[in-house]
């Protein structure tokens, strides 16, 4: 068993990169008081726009920017409705998920003969994938921690999640800070989508995010809105996902349907028990 | 002539549904038929689709999977002038028949190749959803492998869907970590993730349903090919010429629907003895001398 | 009246946007709309298809209405639908009534996991209900591949429910008696929400939980009851779909009806009676989308797209802001 976990570890580390990036993005958004249920649709859209950009330009880097651009477009919709119009964040997020699923499915099918989806995508090498893993697992968490807990901007951002009225009363605009948080989230989720379709996988497929966005939302809560917590949560989930394939390969008689449910059960248990009573940012999900 | 098709999933899945759609287009091109298709998710939609084709006077309607049988029987009774064909299944009525592809004949051969050429003595199978048709091809793969080496180990992993390329890649890497040095997949769209994993680890693998040899020419040794378009055209011709008879249509190597396609670039890396053995077994299957085991469905 | 206008306007505008999206890919908007209309209500056959799809949508929509009215985010309709269908299948040999009741109880219990975790561990129900959806899907997958697989063991589906338990068909059509049940449940929900003290407390909780608490409502218990009720209705939807349409269990039995219920409820602006019209609209959209694909080869994912556009248009109309879940006018 121990040996299997050790073997699964490297797989878990790079296979959970898209999840991790999404988790990091959602952490920033939630710290600023927004719960972005539309993160699943944001990632799916980014996965598609990344393929578009990479195929048209022939470059992976362009693909990354394409993914970020797609996520930013979705963020603009989310922000317009939830920050500008102060519409309910969960309703908006739900609509965005449906929109992204319907629209990417529609475009993918209308363009199925197009070279963009037929030709194989530019290849991301093993070295690049390792670099991406290091950036996602080490560099970005450090940067995020510094930003959130060491800068005045981070302090105000967090205040927007806790006491938006106090922030507004003391001068800075809550809306501007939430927009900034949303942009940071979109950059990270866009990178997640690009990683998913260009590095972890080789191309786009309908609904290829397969619930990663929803898992990301849960992990942020499991991590109790702390960088260390979310890293741990992503690691637990990533290892559970990798391990269940190793278990399947080892034991043929195991009911794989139940194994497939493990990551979700683990997340649910994590949400309710092991992490202790959860305390969310005070104004999470509410408008200012 | 009017021909309709109901698929259980997206027709651009690079697998099961894509080959059916190709078949429909072949019917259009070769026989000049008017064609229509719909992706259906629920039994209500299966019935609605079939009944709509019946009501519009379609000559032939395909339901691409076992799950269409109930709807085909129901619509068949209502619209006797339309022929309803399900791909796989067992339900037969005066205007309802299944055509059952014997892809197992080809995956049996793949099993032989894996068992003869593997150095580790282990092969891995990656499935999307555990459908009987998929399970059955795995069963035949194992039977083929065990026919030449009873101690050969075959490991099986399912990802639970056909969309998540990343999960398929992860599943494949787990199999490779567990020592498998030949991989066969039945994951449709997600098969691309399998090839990605095999390419990066330089592990040999097989293509399925379509001739996928070009998708990863450095690692795919051979593909188990299912010529669904040919089968669709064959059925359409039967219906057009009033030759259709209600029965289970078994379509395999003998009928030219199922075949094994070697990748010319990699065939030289396979020992000539194996190639010869495979050709020999293939001939036995074709001549009806060897019956390949298949799942009972 | 204004709410009615907003609803109709949102539906109409979303159809227009759909047509424009089609036009962007070279399909004539007029033909597209014509097919959509004729394919959903243009013939008896199309109309039956529309009504058949409206039944589960009506119930999953009502489930969302009840939960959102209480200010609790039940995104778990899909999972509750599935466990409802599972329970109905297991009890179908005791007759239709038993199966329907069992499904309601199962849906209520499944939803209560989420409200329990909310009260006990402060875990947000938005997320726990989504996770429970995934778990229910895999549980169903396990059942139809394992203990509940058909006796012949061939396909990943259950045997059909006993004929006696199946919902009777209505006079020579493909419509089943579930439509009557669904309408009765709608009336009952309206009565409960607007004519009982329980409904008043439920809406008060959603409108302003702290004020409700102050006024003597036990908010936690109220939320738990609303959640259970919501789950029961979603579970009932699963049972009716099983006993009226599919007759067998298989992995995709829920087919997204649970999620679609959210769009239905929002289009109905959380009013139980309006939910009938909203469900019929989305039922027609789904049926019309099928015809769109059959006769014009346009992807049926336009129906999903349509649901999203309806919600966004509703928000644009400003109704959603004054009308965040639970908030009454």
Tab-separated table of C-alpha atoms in Angstrom, chain A residues 7-8 10-12 14-15 105 108-110 112-113 117 123 126 129 196 198-210 212 238 241-242 244-246 248-250 252 256-257 260, chain B residues 9-12 14 21 25 37 39 128-130 142 153-171 173-175 177-178 189 192-193 196 199-201 215:
chain	number	residue	atom	x	y	z
A	7	UNK	CA	4.333	5.305	-6.902
A	8	UNK	CA	1.166	7.310	-7.365
A	10	UNK	CA	4.423	11.823	-8.991
A	11	UNK	CA	1.324	11.084	-11.055
A	12	UNK	CA	-0.856	12.851	-8.516
A	14	UNK	CA	1.166	16.721	-12.173
A	15	UNK	CA	-2.309	15.306	-12.803
A	105	UNK	CA	-20.463	21.811	-26.944
A	108	UNK	CA	-17.088	21.885	-30.838
A	109	UNK	CA	-19.770	20.096	-32.814
A	110	UNK	CA	-20.220	22.806	-35.400
A	112	UNK	CA	-15.737	19.151	-35.653
A	113	UNK	CA	-14.235	18.899	-39.132
A	117	UNK	CA	-9.824	20.071	-33.436
A	123	UNK	CA	3.376	18.997	-27.615
A	126	UNK	CA	8.148	16.376	-19.831
A	129	UNK	CA	5.374	19.760	-17.426
A	196	UNK	CA	-5.913	20.637	-18.866
A	198	UNK	CA	-2.698	21.267	-23.713
A	199	UNK	CA	-0.447	19.647	-21.107
A	200	UNK	CA	-2.391	17.115	-19.063
A	201	UNK	CA	-4.423	16.096	-22.109
A	202	UNK	CA	-3.815	16.554	-25.780
A	203	UNK	CA	-6.778	18.538	-27.022
A	204	UNK	CA	-10.294	19.524	-26.176
A	205	UNK	CA	-13.204	17.226	-25.420
A	206	UNK	CA	-16.735	18.081	-24.420
A	207	UNK	CA	-17.192	18.443	-20.682
A	208	UNK	CA	-13.541	17.510	-20.209
A	209	UNK	CA	-13.326	19.344	-16.876
A	210	UNK	CA	-15.522	16.550	-15.434
A	212	UNK	CA	-12.863	19.637	-11.385
A	238	UNK	CA	-4.922	14.153	-6.178
A	241	UNK	CA	-7.618	10.021	-7.635
A	242	UNK	CA	-4.296	8.484	-8.700
A	244	UNK	CA	-7.865	4.540	-7.139
A	245	UNK	CA	-6.491	3.641	-10.592
A	246	UNK	CA	-3.603	1.801	-8.995
A	248	UNK	CA	-8.226	-0.932	-9.841
A	249	UNK	CA	-5.174	-2.255	-11.663
A	250	UNK	CA	-4.187	-4.318	-8.642
A	252	UNK	CA	-9.781	-6.858	-10.636
A	256	UNK	CA	-14.641	0.388	-9.707
A	257	UNK	CA	-17.828	2.431	-9.564
A	260	UNK	CA	-14.673	6.359	-8.615
B	9	UNK	CA	-23.451	10.457	-27.324
B	10	UNK	CA	-21.640	13.142	-29.287
B	11	UNK	CA	-20.790	12.145	-32.855
B	12	UNK	CA	-17.357	13.687	-32.559
B	14	UNK	CA	-13.442	9.783	-32.130
B	21	UNK	CA	-21.965	9.035	-38.050
B	25	UNK	CA	-22.636	9.819	-44.297
B	37	UNK	CA	-29.226	12.059	-36.966
B	39	UNK	CA	-27.914	12.591	-30.158
B	128	UNK	CA	-14.284	4.413	-20.268
B	129	UNK	CA	-17.640	3.216	-19.011
B	130	UNK	CA	-18.035	-0.479	-18.373
B	142	UNK	CA	-7.511	-11.763	-22.300
B	153	UNK	CA	-1.285	-10.975	-16.650
B	154	UNK	CA	-3.898	-8.500	-17.929
B	155	UNK	CA	-4.892	-5.566	-15.728
B	156	UNK	CA	-8.070	-3.611	-16.268
B	157	UNK	CA	-8.909	-0.026	-15.314
B	158	UNK	CA	-12.042	2.034	-15.942
B	159	UNK	CA	-12.198	5.824	-15.729
B	160	UNK	CA	-15.991	6.102	-15.560
B	161	UNK	CA	-16.432	8.406	-18.558
B	162	UNK	CA	-15.356	8.988	-22.135
B	163	UNK	CA	-14.585	12.729	-21.879
B	164	UNK	CA	-11.841	13.122	-19.325
B	165	UNK	CA	-8.611	12.794	-21.301
B	166	UNK	CA	-6.567	13.654	-18.244
B	167	UNK	CA	-8.108	10.830	-16.246
B	168	UNK	CA	-7.433	8.368	-19.062
B	169	UNK	CA	-3.823	9.467	-19.156
B	170	UNK	CA	-3.524	9.076	-15.398
B	171	UNK	CA	-5.124	5.623	-15.537
B	173	UNK	CA	0.307	5.824	-16.378
B	174	UNK	CA	-0.863	3.842	-13.342
B	175	UNK	CA	-0.956	0.715	-15.487
B	177	UNK	CA	3.769	1.976	-13.320
B	178	UNK	CA	2.303	-1.392	-12.444
B	189	UNK	CA	-12.546	10.359	-27.045
B	192	UNK	CA	-6.208	10.320	-26.824
B	193	UNK	CA	-5.112	10.512	-23.187
B	196	UNK	CA	-0.387	10.534	-24.819
B	199	UNK	CA	3.963	8.102	-26.212
B	200	UNK	CA	5.665	9.817	-23.274
B	201	UNK	CA	6.646	6.516	-21.658
B	215	UNK	CA	-2.812	9.116	-33.942
